Tab-separated table of C-alpha atoms and ligand atoms in Angstrom:
chain	number	residue	atom	x	y	z
A	80	MET	CA	45.374	-18.113	3.341
A	81	ASP	CA	46.690	-17.022	-0.010
A	82	ASP	CA	46.028	-19.778	-2.547
A	83	ASP	CA	49.181	-18.910	-4.417
A	84	ILE	CA	51.344	-19.548	-1.388
A	85	MET	CA	49.602	-22.849	-0.773
A	86	ASP	CA	50.131	-23.901	-4.378
A	87	TYR	CA	53.706	-22.823	-4.184
A	88	GLU	CA	54.287	-24.836	-1.021
A	89	GLU	CA	52.612	-27.870	-2.614
A	90	GLU	CA	54.750	-27.656	-5.710
A	91	LYS	CA	57.796	-27.331	-3.516
A	92	ARG	CA	56.820	-30.509	-1.688
A	93	ASP	CA	56.289	-32.300	-4.978
A	94	ARG	CA	59.758	-31.398	-6.124
A	95	SER	CA	61.416	-32.267	-2.846
A	96	PRO	CA	63.253	-35.594	-2.773
A	97	SER	CA	61.179	-36.774	0.204
A	98	PRO	CA	60.739	-40.551	0.348
A	99	ILE	CA	57.085	-40.048	1.314
A	100	ARG	CA	54.867	-38.879	-1.482
A	101	PHE	CA	51.193	-38.096	-1.235
A	102	GLU	CA	49.212	-39.493	-4.117
A	103	SER	CA	46.344	-37.254	-5.122
A	104	ASN	CA	44.828	-40.213	-6.947
A	105	SER	CA	42.055	-41.910	-5.003
A	106	LYS	CA	43.116	-45.392	-6.151
A	107	LEU	CA	46.407	-47.026	-5.407
A	108	LYS	CA	47.520	-49.966	-7.478
A	109	GLY	CA	48.340	-53.081	-5.474
A	110	LYS	CA	49.679	-56.360	-6.876
A	111	GLY	CA	47.250	-56.901	-9.723
A	112	LYS	CA	44.284	-55.390	-7.926
A	113	VAL	CA	43.061	-51.886	-7.357
A	114	ILE	CA	42.612	-50.861	-3.739
A	115	ASP	CA	40.101	-48.175	-2.911
A	116	GLN	CA	41.555	-45.373	-0.844
A	117	PRO	CA	39.440	-42.847	0.995
A	118	GLU	CA	39.369	-39.493	-0.756
A	119	ILE	CA	41.819	-37.078	0.911
A	120	ALA	CA	40.112	-33.795	1.642
A	121	PRO	CA	41.668	-30.843	-0.160
A	122	PRO	CA	43.587	-28.606	2.236
A	123	THR	CA	41.527	-25.825	3.712
A	124	ASP	CA	42.694	-23.125	6.068
A	125	ASP	CA	41.473	-25.170	8.997
A	126	ASN	CA	43.508	-28.296	8.401
A	127	LEU	CA	46.682	-26.482	7.442
A	128	PRO	CA	49.468	-26.411	10.004
A	129	TRP	CA	49.526	-22.986	11.600
A	130	VAL	CA	53.051	-22.302	10.365
A	131	GLU	CA	51.654	-22.319	6.826
A	132	LYS	CA	48.256	-20.837	7.628
A	133	TYR	CA	49.968	-17.864	9.282
A	134	ARG	CA	52.977	-17.545	7.012
A	135	PRO	CA	53.413	-13.795	6.560
A	136	LYS	CA	52.382	-12.675	3.069
A	137	THR	CA	53.510	-9.084	3.272
A	138	PHE	CA	56.473	-7.315	4.803
A	139	ASN	CA	54.141	-5.758	7.393
A	140	GLU	CA	53.242	-9.160	8.784
A	141	LEU	CA	56.853	-10.032	9.504
A	142	VAL	CA	57.418	-9.161	13.134
A	143	SER	CA	61.215	-9.029	13.091
A	144	HIS	CA	64.315	-7.904	11.204
A	145	LYS	CA	62.875	-4.494	10.376
A	146	VAL	CA	66.225	-3.182	9.126
A	147	ILE	CA	66.582	-6.028	6.635
A	148	ILE	CA	63.028	-5.529	5.407
A	149	SER	CA	63.318	-1.765	4.996
A	150	THR	CA	66.604	-2.217	3.117
A	151	ILE	CA	65.019	-4.707	0.733
A	152	GLU	CA	61.972	-2.453	0.274
A	153	LYS	CA	64.308	0.356	-0.689
A	154	PHE	CA	66.087	-1.880	-3.215
A	155	ILE	CA	62.715	-2.750	-4.739
A	156	GLU	CA	61.555	0.877	-4.899
A	157	GLU	CA	64.746	1.894	-6.637
A	158	HIS	CA	64.539	-1.098	-9.020
A	159	ARG	CA	68.022	-2.224	-8.132
A	160	LEU	CA	67.653	-5.473	-6.249
A	161	PRO	CA	71.060	-7.153	-5.835
A	162	HIS	CA	71.644	-10.878	-5.430
A	163	LEU	CA	70.726	-11.740	-1.872
A	164	LEU	CA	72.233	-14.081	0.683
A	165	PHE	CA	70.034	-14.845	3.709
A	166	TYR	CA	71.529	-16.815	6.548
A	167	GLY	CA	70.581	-17.664	10.116
A	168	PRO	CA	68.960	-20.354	12.234
A	169	SER	CA	65.691	-22.148	11.415
A	170	GLY	CA	62.297	-20.519	11.765
A	171	THR	CA	63.527	-16.939	11.685
A	172	GLY	CA	61.693	-15.865	8.546
A	173	LYS	CA	64.188	-16.298	5.691
A	174	THR	CA	61.831	-18.126	3.340
A	175	SER	CA	58.879	-15.960	4.421
A	176	THR	CA	60.844	-12.770	3.700
A	177	ILE	CA	61.836	-13.756	0.174
A	178	LEU	CA	58.289	-14.924	-0.633
A	179	ALA	CA	56.868	-11.615	0.634
A	180	CYS	CA	59.533	-9.888	-1.447
A	181	ALA	CA	58.460	-11.813	-4.565
A	182	GLN	CA	54.834	-10.809	-4.018
A	183	LYS	CA	55.798	-7.186	-3.612
A	184	LEU	CA	57.954	-7.316	-6.756
A	185	TYR	CA	55.594	-9.118	-9.094
A	186	GLY	CA	52.094	-8.807	-7.603
A	187	PRO	CA	49.497	-11.545	-8.188
A	188	LYS	CA	51.552	-13.283	-10.909
A	189	TRP	CA	54.540	-13.755	-8.604
A	190	LYS	CA	54.553	-17.520	-8.868
A	191	SER	CA	55.516	-17.562	-12.517
A	192	MET	CA	58.383	-15.197	-11.825
A	193	ILE	CA	60.252	-17.262	-9.291
A	194	MET	CA	61.993	-20.588	-9.347
A	195	GLU	CA	62.818	-22.343	-6.109
A	196	MET	CA	65.553	-24.896	-5.978
A	197	ASN	CA	66.713	-26.946	-3.104
A	198	ALA	CA	70.458	-27.325	-3.029
A	199	SER	CA	70.264	-30.695	-1.330
A	200	ASP	CA	68.550	-31.922	-4.476
A	201	THR	CA	70.443	-34.913	-5.805
A	202	ARG	CA	70.381	-33.800	-9.427
A	203	GLY	CA	73.768	-32.441	-10.445
A	204	ILE	CA	74.718	-28.840	-11.032
A	205	ASP	CA	74.487	-29.422	-14.816
A	206	THR	CA	70.748	-30.078	-14.607
A	207	VAL	CA	70.389	-27.020	-12.403
A	208	ARG	CA	72.301	-24.956	-14.956
A	209	GLU	CA	69.982	-26.149	-17.727
A	210	GLU	CA	66.896	-25.306	-15.676
A	211	ILE	CA	68.195	-21.867	-14.842
A	212	LYS	CA	69.009	-21.277	-18.517
A	213	THR	CA	65.475	-22.173	-19.626
A	214	PHE	CA	63.908	-20.172	-16.822
A	215	ALA	CA	66.076	-17.122	-17.403
A	216	SER	CA	65.664	-17.078	-21.154
A	217	THR	CA	61.858	-16.733	-21.152
A	218	ARG	CA	62.184	-12.972	-20.913
A	219	LYS	CA	59.262	-11.687	-22.883
A	220	ILE	CA	56.514	-12.502	-20.375
A	221	PHE	CA	57.729	-10.237	-17.649
A	222	SER	CA	58.221	-6.532	-17.398
A	223	SER	CA	60.116	-5.771	-14.217
A	224	GLY	CA	63.409	-6.744	-15.779
A	225	PHE	CA	64.418	-9.835	-13.906
A	226	LYS	CA	63.146	-13.059	-12.432
A	227	LEU	CA	64.004	-14.460	-9.052
A	228	ILE	CA	65.727	-17.747	-8.295
A	229	ILE	CA	65.597	-18.933	-4.701
A	230	LEU	CA	68.306	-21.391	-3.811
A	231	ASP	CA	67.435	-22.894	-0.441
A	232	GLU	CA	69.756	-24.955	1.783
A	233	ALA	CA	72.744	-23.715	-0.182
A	234	ASP	CA	75.112	-24.752	2.600
A	235	ALA	CA	74.498	-28.366	1.536
A	236	MET	CA	76.127	-27.698	-1.861
A	237	THR	CA	79.573	-29.086	-2.547
A	238	GLN	CA	82.476	-26.692	-3.174
A	239	GLN	CA	82.488	-27.834	-6.774
A	240	ALA	CA	78.806	-27.045	-7.270
A	241	GLN	CA	79.286	-23.668	-5.592
A	242	ASN	CA	82.143	-22.897	-7.965
A	243	ALA	CA	79.928	-23.755	-10.908
A	244	LEU	CA	77.208	-21.553	-9.430
A	245	ARG	CA	79.380	-18.456	-9.369
A	246	ARG	CA	79.705	-18.603	-13.170
A	247	ILE	CA	75.961	-19.125	-13.494
A	248	ILE	CA	75.241	-16.101	-11.288
A	249	GLU	CA	77.468	-13.909	-13.422
A	250	LYS	CA	76.140	-15.184	-16.710
A	251	TYR	CA	72.475	-14.588	-15.941
A	252	THR	CA	72.690	-11.394	-13.860
A	253	GLN	CA	70.897	-9.472	-16.624
A	254	ASN	CA	67.770	-11.631	-16.440
A	255	VAL	CA	67.831	-13.149	-12.992
A	256	ARG	CA	68.402	-12.275	-9.352
A	257	PHE	CA	69.470	-15.017	-6.980
A	258	CYS	CA	68.447	-15.346	-3.364
A	259	ILE	CA	70.705	-17.839	-1.672
A	260	ILE	CA	69.429	-19.138	1.677
A	261	CYS	CA	71.344	-21.139	4.251
A	262	ASN	CA	71.799	-21.723	7.956
A	263	TYR	CA	75.615	-21.546	8.045
A	264	VAL	CA	77.172	-18.775	5.999
A	265	SER	CA	80.678	-20.117	6.635
A	266	LYS	CA	79.867	-23.020	4.313
A	267	ILE	CA	79.300	-20.668	1.379
A	268	ILE	CA	82.454	-19.993	-0.648
A	269	PRO	CA	83.755	-16.387	-0.449
A	270	ALA	CA	83.324	-15.916	-4.213
A	271	ILE	CA	79.556	-16.386	-3.900
A	272	GLN	CA	79.345	-14.334	-0.721
A	273	SER	CA	81.003	-11.407	-2.469
A	274	ARG	CA	78.477	-11.525	-5.317
A	275	CYS	CA	75.560	-11.113	-2.896
A	276	THR	CA	74.300	-8.651	-0.326
A	277	ARG	CA	74.331	-10.578	2.943
A	278	PHE	CA	71.577	-10.447	5.537
A	279	ARG	CA	71.776	-12.228	8.856
A	280	PHE	CA	68.485	-13.447	10.335
A	281	SER	CA	69.016	-13.623	14.075
A	282	PRO	CA	66.725	-15.646	16.379
A	283	LEU	CA	63.556	-13.673	17.153
A	284	GLU	CA	63.375	-11.632	20.360
A	285	LEU	CA	60.865	-12.814	22.973
A	286	ASP	CA	58.634	-9.755	22.530
A	287	GLN	CA	58.552	-10.283	18.752
A	288	ILE	CA	57.509	-13.902	19.227
A	289	GLU	CA	54.903	-12.768	21.744
A	290	THR	CA	53.420	-10.207	19.328
A	291	ARG	CA	52.896	-12.847	16.643
A	292	LEU	CA	51.715	-15.476	19.139
A	293	ASN	CA	49.114	-13.080	20.565
A	294	PHE	CA	47.741	-12.476	17.091
A	295	ILE	CA	47.374	-16.219	16.452
A	296	ILE	CA	46.065	-16.946	19.972
A	297	ASP	CA	43.275	-14.422	19.310
A	298	ALA	CA	42.548	-15.671	15.819
A	299	GLU	CA	42.350	-19.320	16.916
A	300	ASN	CA	40.709	-18.695	20.288
A	301	VAL	CA	43.474	-20.449	22.216
A	302	ASN	CA	43.091	-20.656	25.976
A	303	ILE	CA	46.626	-20.142	27.328
A	304	THR	CA	47.917	-18.702	30.611
A	305	GLN	CA	50.716	-16.126	30.767
A	306	GLU	CA	52.991	-18.768	32.388
A	307	GLY	CA	52.174	-21.166	29.562
A	308	LYS	CA	53.058	-18.510	27.023
A	309	ASN	CA	56.314	-17.699	28.807
A	310	ALA	CA	57.306	-21.392	28.888
A	311	LEU	CA	56.470	-21.730	25.200
A	312	MET	CA	58.553	-18.689	24.259
A	313	LYS	CA	61.467	-19.927	26.351
A	314	LEU	CA	61.374	-23.350	24.699
A	315	SER	CA	61.183	-21.860	21.204
A	316	GLY	CA	64.687	-20.387	21.498
A	317	GLY	CA	63.810	-17.636	19.012
A	318	ASP	CA	62.453	-20.088	16.404
A	319	MET	CA	58.990	-18.882	15.373
A	320	ARG	CA	58.178	-22.145	13.579
A	321	LYS	CA	58.898	-24.112	16.745
A	322	ALA	CA	56.762	-21.709	18.833
A	323	LEU	CA	53.800	-22.120	16.465
A	324	ASN	CA	54.133	-25.888	16.282
A	325	ILE	CA	54.208	-26.211	20.076
A	326	LEU	CA	51.216	-23.873	20.375
A	327	GLN	CA	49.213	-25.888	17.866
A	328	SER	CA	49.919	-29.262	19.468
A	329	CYS	CA	49.177	-27.938	22.969
A	330	HIS	CA	45.921	-26.452	21.678
A	331	ALA	CA	44.940	-29.823	20.256
A	332	ALA	CA	45.797	-31.675	23.481
A	333	TYR	CA	44.645	-29.314	26.253
A	334	GLU	CA	41.551	-27.241	26.988
A	335	ARG	CA	43.664	-24.761	28.869
A	336	ILE	CA	47.384	-24.428	28.223
A	337	ASP	CA	49.451	-23.750	31.347
A	338	GLU	CA	53.152	-24.196	32.032
A	339	ASN	CA	52.809	-27.913	32.789
A	340	ALA	CA	50.850	-28.534	29.599
A	341	VAL	CA	53.640	-26.971	27.524
A	342	TYR	CA	56.375	-29.047	29.178
A	343	ASN	CA	54.287	-32.233	28.965
A	344	CYS	CA	53.483	-31.644	25.333
A	345	THR	CA	57.095	-31.106	24.307
A	346	GLY	CA	58.543	-33.776	26.599
A	347	ASN	CA	60.884	-31.221	28.199
A	348	PRO	CA	61.655	-31.409	31.927
A	349	GLU	CA	59.800	-28.843	34.026
A	350	PRO	CA	62.045	-26.182	35.601
A	351	GLN	CA	60.985	-27.392	39.078
A	352	SER	CA	62.239	-30.944	38.317
A	353	ILE	CA	65.623	-29.563	37.242
A	354	LYS	CA	65.818	-27.453	40.387
A	355	ASP	CA	64.986	-30.527	42.507
A	356	ILE	CA	67.608	-32.608	40.704
A	357	VAL	CA	70.384	-30.024	41.131
A	358	GLU	CA	69.502	-29.529	44.784
A	359	ALA	CA	69.474	-33.283	45.431
A	360	MET	CA	72.807	-33.738	43.685
A	361	SER	CA	74.478	-30.954	45.598
A	362	GLY	CA	72.944	-31.815	48.958
A	363	ASN	CA	71.766	-35.405	49.507
A	364	GLU	CA	74.043	-38.362	49.893
A	365	PHE	CA	74.765	-40.382	46.772
A	366	THR	CA	72.120	-43.154	46.955
A	367	ALA	CA	69.247	-40.826	47.846
A	368	ALA	CA	70.156	-38.468	45.012
A	369	TYR	CA	70.488	-41.393	42.604
A	370	SER	CA	67.046	-42.809	43.442
A	371	MET	CA	65.442	-39.409	43.183
A	372	MET	CA	66.999	-38.802	39.780
A	373	MET	CA	65.864	-42.209	38.478
A	374	LYS	CA	62.363	-41.593	39.885
A	375	ILE	CA	61.983	-38.271	38.080
A	376	LYS	CA	63.391	-39.807	34.914
A	377	THR	CA	60.994	-42.760	34.891
A	378	GLU	CA	57.891	-40.978	36.175
A	379	LYS	CA	58.171	-38.116	33.723
A	380	GLY	CA	59.789	-40.111	30.933
A	381	ILE	CA	62.624	-37.637	30.455
A	382	ALA	CA	65.886	-38.552	28.729
A	383	LEU	CA	69.148	-37.844	30.550
A	384	GLN	CA	70.404	-35.794	27.603
A	385	ASP	CA	67.458	-33.384	27.991
A	386	ILE	CA	68.118	-33.168	31.722
A	387	ILE	CA	71.783	-32.337	31.081
A	388	MET	CA	70.857	-29.613	28.604
A	389	ASP	CA	68.528	-28.051	31.171
A	390	ILE	CA	71.055	-28.376	34.000
A	391	TYR	CA	73.478	-26.522	31.747
A	392	LYS	CA	70.938	-23.698	31.269
A	393	TYR	CA	70.136	-23.703	34.991
A	394	LEU	CA	73.824	-23.347	35.903
A	395	GLU	CA	74.076	-20.234	33.703
A	396	SER	CA	72.113	-18.288	36.296
A	397	TYR	CA	74.126	-19.690	39.209
A	398	GLN	CA	76.987	-17.834	40.926
A	399	LEU	CA	79.980	-20.208	40.818
A	400	PRO	CA	83.777	-19.846	41.130
A	401	ALA	CA	85.349	-19.988	37.646
A	402	ASP	CA	87.253	-23.251	38.184
A	403	VAL	CA	84.117	-25.010	39.484
A	404	ARG	CA	82.077	-23.802	36.496
A	405	ILE	CA	84.766	-25.005	34.073
A	406	TYR	CA	84.941	-28.378	35.833
A	407	LEU	CA	81.152	-28.826	35.671
A	408	LEU	CA	80.812	-27.756	32.031
A	409	ASP	CA	83.687	-29.954	30.930
A	410	ASN	CA	82.142	-32.977	32.636
A	411	LEU	CA	78.617	-32.246	31.401
A	412	ALA	CA	80.036	-32.068	27.874
A	413	ASN	CA	81.752	-35.429	28.329
A	414	ILE	CA	78.609	-37.103	29.662
A	415	ASP	CA	76.579	-35.634	26.805
A	416	TYR	CA	79.143	-36.969	24.322
A	417	ARG	CA	79.124	-40.448	25.857
A	418	LEU	CA	75.314	-40.535	25.760
A	419	ALA	CA	75.327	-39.480	22.118
A	420	LYS	CA	77.759	-42.319	21.386
A	421	GLY	CA	75.403	-44.825	23.019
A	422	GLY	CA	76.703	-44.922	26.617
A	423	THR	CA	74.406	-46.544	29.196
A	424	GLU	CA	72.138	-44.024	30.948
A	425	LYS	CA	72.564	-45.605	34.382
A	426	PHE	CA	76.353	-45.219	34.302
A	427	GLN	CA	76.023	-41.683	33.046
A	428	VAL	CA	73.600	-40.792	35.862
A	429	SER	CA	76.273	-42.007	38.301
A	430	ALA	CA	78.908	-39.995	36.442
A	431	LEU	CA	76.685	-36.908	36.697
A	432	LEU	CA	76.238	-37.391	40.430
A	433	GLY	CA	79.994	-37.917	40.863
A	434	THR	CA	80.644	-34.716	38.923
A	435	PHE	CA	78.442	-32.707	41.280
A	436	LYS	CA	80.011	-34.290	44.378
A	437	ASN	CA	83.509	-33.359	43.129
A	438	ALA	CA	82.323	-29.873	42.214
A	439	LEU	CA	80.974	-29.455	45.736
A	440	GLU	CA	84.382	-30.369	47.173
A	441	LEU	CA	86.010	-27.855	44.830
A	442	VAL	CA	83.609	-25.188	46.099
A	443	GLN	CA	84.544	-25.998	49.690
A	444	GLN	CA	88.294	-25.756	48.887
A	445	ASN	CA	87.786	-22.331	47.286
B	687	ATP	N1	59.644	-12.788	11.316
B	687	ATP	C1	58.520	-13.519	11.348
B	687	ATP	N2	57.310	-12.939	11.504
B	687	ATP	C2	56.187	-13.690	11.547
B	687	ATP	N3	56.154	-15.033	11.417
B	687	ATP	C3	57.343	-15.659	11.243
B	687	ATP	C4	58.585	-14.939	11.195
B	687	ATP	N4	59.579	-15.810	11.028
B	687	ATP	C5	59.016	-17.022	10.954
B	687	ATP	N5	57.673	-16.951	11.090
B	687	ATP	C6	56.748	-18.103	11.114
B	687	ATP	O1	57.527	-19.287	11.119
B	687	ATP	C7	57.304	-20.067	9.934
B	687	ATP	C8	58.652	-20.516	9.396
B	687	ATP	O2	59.382	-19.427	8.900
B	687	ATP	P1	60.325	-19.535	7.622
B	687	ATP	O3	59.940	-20.697	6.788
B	687	ATP	O4	60.362	-18.205	6.962
B	687	ATP	O5	61.714	-19.828	8.367
B	687	ATP	P2	63.160	-20.039	7.735
B	687	ATP	O6	64.040	-18.960	8.332
B	687	ATP	O7	63.071	-20.102	6.256
B	687	ATP	O8	63.586	-21.426	8.374
B	687	ATP	P3	64.491	-22.640	7.748
B	687	ATP	O9	65.929	-22.194	7.882
B	687	ATP	O10	64.193	-23.792	8.650
B	687	ATP	O11	64.047	-22.846	6.338
B	687	ATP	C9	56.534	-19.157	8.985
B	687	ATP	O12	55.590	-19.877	8.271
B	687	ATP	C10	55.844	-18.177	9.894
B	687	ATP	O13	54.613	-18.670	10.273
B	688	MG	MG1	63.302	-21.700	4.861
């Protein structure tokens, strides 16, 4: 693990407005007395979460978005890096890409050349402006012409702050390049979007996730079956961070990771349970289906909302007349909404069963 990246991540944590702070001091002050705390071991590669331990440090290690990476490499070679706007879902490599970019641009001293700000920071835009001014004006220590400011979670910024930012971007373009990162690009005002070159980070393809997983499975000596790996990739939904976190917790909990281990570890219903539930609901009479559903729910400790999400995915692969599909989806959405608003699970199980019974009648009328 690159020490610089670890330091960088630590500093980032220190600056983050998290309510939990880790004191490096071995003594904590209580009311009038000093309490001895056990010394916290400094982080080593082995006790780092795998997402950090295996954070790509170079462009080559990034397994996806080759077009984006080659475009940025070209910008760097030609010394004409524009302001960047990275957007896309979590765990797709946005932060990793810009950090690899900084290391390529500035080499070993990259940390002093970048400033990372979190837009959900509560300090106002005026403080941010001051910080950027100080950072941008220390020109003499660098040679490549500009420094890099990474503005993460920019979609949490207010319209007003974004408007102030567009002036800042213009004013400091000579000394600074901005990399604005967010999940939802639609929340970024057009004026900022037009000042940046936009790159969309799509969810990773299964084979890309598999390539990276295989590398880590080998490096960590993980005992996992192909079915286990497939389940893990399916659950990740293209989020590499999620895939690595599931892999690490399964590795800690199981000697051998198979499909069941993955579903148990994440608390997701197994595909077989979902199949059983759908079959019971579309075949058995009401009471039998109800008891079976409640049994699976209690025995496996699965929430109805998770079951509904999986039924929805299961129905995707099912041949159904259009009106029946619409009826089912509409009702599943309503049940999901009622559960989110605090509706009682028992009533919603009945509603789900009723929905399937009605859908069955619709199928027969078709
Ligand atoms: N393209 C990739 N290649 C290899 N590893 C990746 C890739 N994308 C993500 N990862 C892994 O997932 C972790 C999280 O990625 P990263 O922090 O770059 O995601 P992000 O897109 O910034 O997500 P968020 O929007 O939640 O901030 C990395 O530490 C790395 O281990
Ligand atoms: Mg990120």
